PDB file of C-alpha atoms in Angstrom:
ATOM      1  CA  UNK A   1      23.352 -19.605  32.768  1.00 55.00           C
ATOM      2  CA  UNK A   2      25.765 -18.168  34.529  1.00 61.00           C
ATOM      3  CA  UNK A   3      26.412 -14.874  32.066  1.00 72.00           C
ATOM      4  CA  UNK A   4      22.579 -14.637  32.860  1.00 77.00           C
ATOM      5  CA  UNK A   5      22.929 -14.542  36.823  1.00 81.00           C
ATOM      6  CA  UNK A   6      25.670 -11.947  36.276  1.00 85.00           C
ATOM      7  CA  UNK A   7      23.923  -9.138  34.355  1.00 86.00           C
ATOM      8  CA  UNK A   8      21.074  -9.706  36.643  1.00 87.00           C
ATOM      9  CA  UNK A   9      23.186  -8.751  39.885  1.00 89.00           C
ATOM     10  CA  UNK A  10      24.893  -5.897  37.816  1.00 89.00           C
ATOM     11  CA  UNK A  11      21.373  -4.603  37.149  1.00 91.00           C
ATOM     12  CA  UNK A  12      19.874  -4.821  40.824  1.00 89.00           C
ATOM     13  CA  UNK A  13      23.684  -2.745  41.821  1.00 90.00           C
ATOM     14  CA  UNK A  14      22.412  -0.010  39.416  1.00 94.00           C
ATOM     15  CA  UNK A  15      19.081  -0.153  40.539  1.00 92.00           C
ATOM     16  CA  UNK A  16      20.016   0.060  44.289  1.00 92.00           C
ATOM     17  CA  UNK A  17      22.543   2.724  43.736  1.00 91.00           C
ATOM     18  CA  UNK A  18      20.100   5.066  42.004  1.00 89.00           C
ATOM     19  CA  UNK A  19      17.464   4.852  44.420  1.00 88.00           C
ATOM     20  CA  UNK A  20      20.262   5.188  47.353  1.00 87.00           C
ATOM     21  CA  UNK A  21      21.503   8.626  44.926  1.00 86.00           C
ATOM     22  CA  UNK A  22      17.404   9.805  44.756  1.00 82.00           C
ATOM     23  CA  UNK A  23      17.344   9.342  48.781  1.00 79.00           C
ATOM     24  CA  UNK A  24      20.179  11.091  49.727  1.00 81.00           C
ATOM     25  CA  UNK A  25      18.992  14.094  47.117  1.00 79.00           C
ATOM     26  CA  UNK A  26      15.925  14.574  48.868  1.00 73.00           C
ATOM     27  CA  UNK A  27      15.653  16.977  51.603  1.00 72.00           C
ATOM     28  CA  UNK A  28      14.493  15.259  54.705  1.00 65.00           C
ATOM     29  CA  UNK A  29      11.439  16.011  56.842  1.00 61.00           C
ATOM     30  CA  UNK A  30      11.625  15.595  60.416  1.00 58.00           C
ATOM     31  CA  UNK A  31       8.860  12.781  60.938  1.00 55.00           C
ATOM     32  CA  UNK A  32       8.419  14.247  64.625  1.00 55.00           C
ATOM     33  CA  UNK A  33       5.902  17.303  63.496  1.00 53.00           C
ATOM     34  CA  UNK A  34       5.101  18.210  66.932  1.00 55.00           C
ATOM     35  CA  UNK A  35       7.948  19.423  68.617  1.00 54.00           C
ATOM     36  CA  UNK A  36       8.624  23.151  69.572  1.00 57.00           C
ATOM     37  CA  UNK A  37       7.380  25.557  66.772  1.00 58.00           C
ATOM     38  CA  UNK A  38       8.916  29.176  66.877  1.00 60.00           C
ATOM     39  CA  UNK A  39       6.354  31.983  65.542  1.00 65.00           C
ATOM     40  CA  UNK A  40       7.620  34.963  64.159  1.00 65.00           C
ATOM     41  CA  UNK A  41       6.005  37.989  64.792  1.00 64.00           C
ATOM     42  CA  UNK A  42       3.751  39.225  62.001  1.00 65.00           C
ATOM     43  CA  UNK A  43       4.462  41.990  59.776  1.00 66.00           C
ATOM     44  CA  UNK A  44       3.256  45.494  59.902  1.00 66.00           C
ATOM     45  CA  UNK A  45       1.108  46.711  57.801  1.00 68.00           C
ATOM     46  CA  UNK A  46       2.575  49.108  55.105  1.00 66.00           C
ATOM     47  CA  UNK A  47       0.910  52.552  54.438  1.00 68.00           C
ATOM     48  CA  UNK A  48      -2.187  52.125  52.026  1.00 68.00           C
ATOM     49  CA  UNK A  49      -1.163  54.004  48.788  1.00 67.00           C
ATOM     50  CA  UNK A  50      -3.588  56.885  46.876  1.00 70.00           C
ATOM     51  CA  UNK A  51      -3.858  55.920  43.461  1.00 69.00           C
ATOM     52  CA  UNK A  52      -5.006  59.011  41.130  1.00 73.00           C
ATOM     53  CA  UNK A  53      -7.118  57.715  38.327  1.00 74.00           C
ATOM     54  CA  UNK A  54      -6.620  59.541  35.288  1.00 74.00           C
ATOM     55  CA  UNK A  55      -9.809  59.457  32.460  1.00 76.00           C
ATOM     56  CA  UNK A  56      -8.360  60.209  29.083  1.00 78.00           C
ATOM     57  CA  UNK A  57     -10.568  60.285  26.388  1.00 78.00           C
ATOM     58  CA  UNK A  58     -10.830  57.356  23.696  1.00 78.00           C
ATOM     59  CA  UNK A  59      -9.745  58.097  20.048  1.00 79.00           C
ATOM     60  CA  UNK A  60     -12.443  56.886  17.973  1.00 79.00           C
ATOM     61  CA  UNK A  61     -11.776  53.928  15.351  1.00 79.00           C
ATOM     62  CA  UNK A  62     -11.476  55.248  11.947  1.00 79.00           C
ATOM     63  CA  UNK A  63     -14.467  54.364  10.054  1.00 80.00           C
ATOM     64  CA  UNK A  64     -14.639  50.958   8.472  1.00 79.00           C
ATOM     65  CA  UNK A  65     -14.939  51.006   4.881  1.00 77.00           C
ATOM     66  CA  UNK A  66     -16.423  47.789   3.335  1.00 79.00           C
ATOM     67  CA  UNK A  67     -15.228  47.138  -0.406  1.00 77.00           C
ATOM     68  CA  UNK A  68     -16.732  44.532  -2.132  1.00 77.00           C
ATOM     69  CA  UNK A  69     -13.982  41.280  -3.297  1.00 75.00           C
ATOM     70  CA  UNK A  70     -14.129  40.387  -6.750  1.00 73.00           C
ATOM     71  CA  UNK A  71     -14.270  36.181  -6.431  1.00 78.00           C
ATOM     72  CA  UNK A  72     -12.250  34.477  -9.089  1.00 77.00           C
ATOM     73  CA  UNK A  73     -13.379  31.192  -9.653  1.00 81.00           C
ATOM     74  CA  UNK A  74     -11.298  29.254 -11.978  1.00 83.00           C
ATOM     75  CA  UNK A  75     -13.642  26.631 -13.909  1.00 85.00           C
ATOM     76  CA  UNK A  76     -12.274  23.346 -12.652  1.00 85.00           C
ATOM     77  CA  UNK A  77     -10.013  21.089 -15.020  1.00 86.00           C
ATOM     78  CA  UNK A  78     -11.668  18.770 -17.561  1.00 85.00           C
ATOM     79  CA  UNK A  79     -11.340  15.394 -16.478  1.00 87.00           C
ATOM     80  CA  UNK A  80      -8.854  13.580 -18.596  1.00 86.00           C
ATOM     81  CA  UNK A  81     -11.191  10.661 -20.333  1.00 86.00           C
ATOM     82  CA  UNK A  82      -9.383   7.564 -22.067  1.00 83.00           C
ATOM     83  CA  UNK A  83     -10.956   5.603 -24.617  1.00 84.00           C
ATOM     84  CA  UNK A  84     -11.881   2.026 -22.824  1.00 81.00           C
ATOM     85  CA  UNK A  85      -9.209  -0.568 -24.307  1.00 84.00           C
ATOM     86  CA  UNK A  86     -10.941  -2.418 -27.046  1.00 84.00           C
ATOM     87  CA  UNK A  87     -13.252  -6.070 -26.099  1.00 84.00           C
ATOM     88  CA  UNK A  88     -11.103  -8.684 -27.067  1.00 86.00           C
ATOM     89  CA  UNK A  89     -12.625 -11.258 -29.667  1.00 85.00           C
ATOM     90  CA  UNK A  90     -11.916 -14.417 -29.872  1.00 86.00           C
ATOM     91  CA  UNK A  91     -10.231 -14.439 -33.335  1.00 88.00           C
ATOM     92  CA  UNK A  92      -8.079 -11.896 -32.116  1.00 86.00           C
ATOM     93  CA  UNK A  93      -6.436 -13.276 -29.361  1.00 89.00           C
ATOM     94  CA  UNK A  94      -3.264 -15.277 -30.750  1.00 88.00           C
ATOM     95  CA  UNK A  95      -2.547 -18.692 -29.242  1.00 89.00           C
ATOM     96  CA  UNK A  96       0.478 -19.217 -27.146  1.00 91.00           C
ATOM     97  CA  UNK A  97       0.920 -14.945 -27.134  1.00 91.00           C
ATOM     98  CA  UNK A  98       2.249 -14.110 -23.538  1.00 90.00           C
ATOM     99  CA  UNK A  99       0.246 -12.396 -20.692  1.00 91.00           C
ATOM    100  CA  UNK A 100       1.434  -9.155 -20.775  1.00 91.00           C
ATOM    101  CA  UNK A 101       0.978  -8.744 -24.135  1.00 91.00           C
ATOM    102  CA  UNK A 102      -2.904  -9.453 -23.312  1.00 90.00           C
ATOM    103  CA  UNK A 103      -2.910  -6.884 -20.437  1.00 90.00           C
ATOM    104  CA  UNK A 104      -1.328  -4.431 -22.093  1.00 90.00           C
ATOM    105  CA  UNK A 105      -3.651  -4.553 -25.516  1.00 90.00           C
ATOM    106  CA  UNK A 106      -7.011  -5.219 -23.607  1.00 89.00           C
ATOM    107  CA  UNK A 107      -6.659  -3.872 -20.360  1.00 89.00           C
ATOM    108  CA  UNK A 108      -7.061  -5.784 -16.878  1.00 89.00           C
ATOM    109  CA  UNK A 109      -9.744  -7.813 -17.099  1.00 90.00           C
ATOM    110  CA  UNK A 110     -12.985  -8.059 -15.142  1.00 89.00           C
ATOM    111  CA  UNK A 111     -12.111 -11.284 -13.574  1.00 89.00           C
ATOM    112  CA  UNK A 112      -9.091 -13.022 -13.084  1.00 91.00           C
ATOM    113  CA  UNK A 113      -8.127 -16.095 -11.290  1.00 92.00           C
ATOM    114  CA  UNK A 114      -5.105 -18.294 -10.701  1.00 93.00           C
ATOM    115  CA  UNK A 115      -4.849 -21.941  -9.937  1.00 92.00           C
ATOM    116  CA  UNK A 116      -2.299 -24.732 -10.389  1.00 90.00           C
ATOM    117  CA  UNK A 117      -2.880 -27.862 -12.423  1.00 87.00           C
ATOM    118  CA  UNK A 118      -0.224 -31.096 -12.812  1.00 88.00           C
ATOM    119  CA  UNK A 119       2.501 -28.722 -12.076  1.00 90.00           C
ATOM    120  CA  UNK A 120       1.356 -25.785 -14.434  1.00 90.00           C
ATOM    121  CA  UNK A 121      -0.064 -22.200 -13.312  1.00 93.00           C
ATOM    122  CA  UNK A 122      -3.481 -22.192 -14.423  1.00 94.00           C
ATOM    123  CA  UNK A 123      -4.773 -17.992 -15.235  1.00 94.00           C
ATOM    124  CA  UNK A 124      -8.125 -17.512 -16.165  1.00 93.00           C
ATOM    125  CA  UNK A 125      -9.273 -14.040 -17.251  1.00 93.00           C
ATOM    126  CA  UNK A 126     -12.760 -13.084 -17.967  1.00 92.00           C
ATOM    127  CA  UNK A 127     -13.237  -9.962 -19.730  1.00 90.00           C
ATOM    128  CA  UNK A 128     -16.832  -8.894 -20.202  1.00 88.00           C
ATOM    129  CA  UNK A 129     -19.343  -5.862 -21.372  1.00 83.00           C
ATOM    130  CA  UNK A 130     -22.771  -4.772 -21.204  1.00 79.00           C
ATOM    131  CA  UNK A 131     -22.968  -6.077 -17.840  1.00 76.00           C
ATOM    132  CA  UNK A 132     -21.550  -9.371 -18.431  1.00 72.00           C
ATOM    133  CA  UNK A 133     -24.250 -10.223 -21.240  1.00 78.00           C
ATOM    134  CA  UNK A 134     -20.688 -10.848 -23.484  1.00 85.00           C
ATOM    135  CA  UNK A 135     -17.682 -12.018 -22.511  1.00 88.00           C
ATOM    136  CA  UNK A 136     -14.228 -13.452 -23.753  1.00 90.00           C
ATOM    137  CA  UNK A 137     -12.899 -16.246 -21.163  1.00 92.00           C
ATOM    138  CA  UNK A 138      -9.020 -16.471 -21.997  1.00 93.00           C
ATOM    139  CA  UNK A 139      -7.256 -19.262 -19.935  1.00 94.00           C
ATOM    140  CA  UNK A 140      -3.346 -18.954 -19.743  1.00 94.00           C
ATOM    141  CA  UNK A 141      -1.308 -21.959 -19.022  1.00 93.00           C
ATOM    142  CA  UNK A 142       2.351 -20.898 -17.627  1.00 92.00           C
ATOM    143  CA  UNK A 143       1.553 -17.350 -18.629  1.00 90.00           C
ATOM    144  CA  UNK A 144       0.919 -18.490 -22.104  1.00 93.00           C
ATOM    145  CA  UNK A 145      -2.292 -18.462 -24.023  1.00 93.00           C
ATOM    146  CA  UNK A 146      -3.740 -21.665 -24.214  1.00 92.00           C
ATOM    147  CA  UNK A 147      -7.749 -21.563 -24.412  1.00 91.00           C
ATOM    148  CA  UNK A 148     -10.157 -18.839 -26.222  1.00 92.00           C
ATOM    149  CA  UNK A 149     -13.930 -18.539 -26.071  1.00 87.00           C
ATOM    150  CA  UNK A 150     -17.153 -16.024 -25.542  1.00 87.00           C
ATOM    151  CA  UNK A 151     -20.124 -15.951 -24.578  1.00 79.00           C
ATOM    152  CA  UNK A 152     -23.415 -14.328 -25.617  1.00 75.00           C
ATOM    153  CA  UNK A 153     -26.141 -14.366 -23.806  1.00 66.00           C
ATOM    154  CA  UNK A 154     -30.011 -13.104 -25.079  1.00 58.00           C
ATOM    155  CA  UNK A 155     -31.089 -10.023 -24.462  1.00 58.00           C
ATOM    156  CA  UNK A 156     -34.005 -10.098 -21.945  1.00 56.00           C
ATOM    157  CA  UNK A 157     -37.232  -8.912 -22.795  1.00 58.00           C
ATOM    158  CA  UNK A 158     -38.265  -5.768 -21.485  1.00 60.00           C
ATOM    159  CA  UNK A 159     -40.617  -6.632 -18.835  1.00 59.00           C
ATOM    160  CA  UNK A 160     -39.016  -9.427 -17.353  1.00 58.00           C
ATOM    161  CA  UNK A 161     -37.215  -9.275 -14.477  1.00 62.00           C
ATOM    162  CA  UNK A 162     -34.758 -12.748 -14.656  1.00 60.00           C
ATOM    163  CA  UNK A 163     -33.328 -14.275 -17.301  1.00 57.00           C
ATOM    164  CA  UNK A 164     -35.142 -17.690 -18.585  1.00 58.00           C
ATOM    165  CA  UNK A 165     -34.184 -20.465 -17.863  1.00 60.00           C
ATOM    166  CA  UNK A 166     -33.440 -22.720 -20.861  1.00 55.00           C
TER     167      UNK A 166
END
């Protein structure tokens, strides 16, 4: 408490001493404005001066000759276009095969999702095409493949607008 009190009064010193510095810097005003004011006399005039103005002729611009640019456009790059990693099946995916080894044959999936269960991590990933119609659910236990399955749904009938309900 006491180292406290201290570096406060050293502060306020330094505080204090620059605003005494700042005050005795400035130039001081007499606050009485009204006592006697001496005018000087003013000036003289000085002699107007004769300017001559002398008109020279302007040299023309030389003439401005317009060529036409030749534009180079390049064609832009083709865009580089990977394969999509293949869909994985079922009887492809190898129990117990580690998750990296998923990711890196198949690709992120289009799902994924993480939970814990009796003291294991719990990864679920959920790879799907034609707009989720099939999919591969691939559930990971510890980072481990544990669980394999897919879905296929029907095809809807053109026309309809909603699945049916089974």
């Amino acid at each position: 408490m006491l180292k406290d009190g201290v570096v406060l009064f050293v502060i306020c010193l330094i505080v204090v001493g620059g605003l005494a510095v700042w005050w005795m810097k400035t130039p001081m005003q007499p606050l009485n404005a009204a006592g006697p004011q001496v005018q000087e006399p003013a000036a003289a005039p000085a002699p107007a001066l004769v300017v001559k103005k002398v008109v020279r002729p302007k040299p023309s611009p030389p003439p401005v000759v317009e060529e036409p640019v030749a534009e180079v456009v390049a064609p832009p790059p083709a865009p580089v276009v990977q394969p999509p990693p293949p869909f994985p099946a079922v009887e492809q995916i190898v129990h117990g095969s580690h998750e990296d080894a998923i990711t890196d044959k198949y690709g992120n999936p289009a799902l994924s999702a993480v939970t814990f269960a009796d003291g294991h991590v719990v990864e679920t990933f959920v790879y799907s095409r034609q707009r989720g119609r099939n999919a591969t659910v691939i559930r990971l236990q510890d980072g481990k493949v544990a669980t394999a399955y897919s879905q296929n749904d029907p095809l809807v009938p053109s026309g309809l607008s909603a699945p049916r309900r089974y």
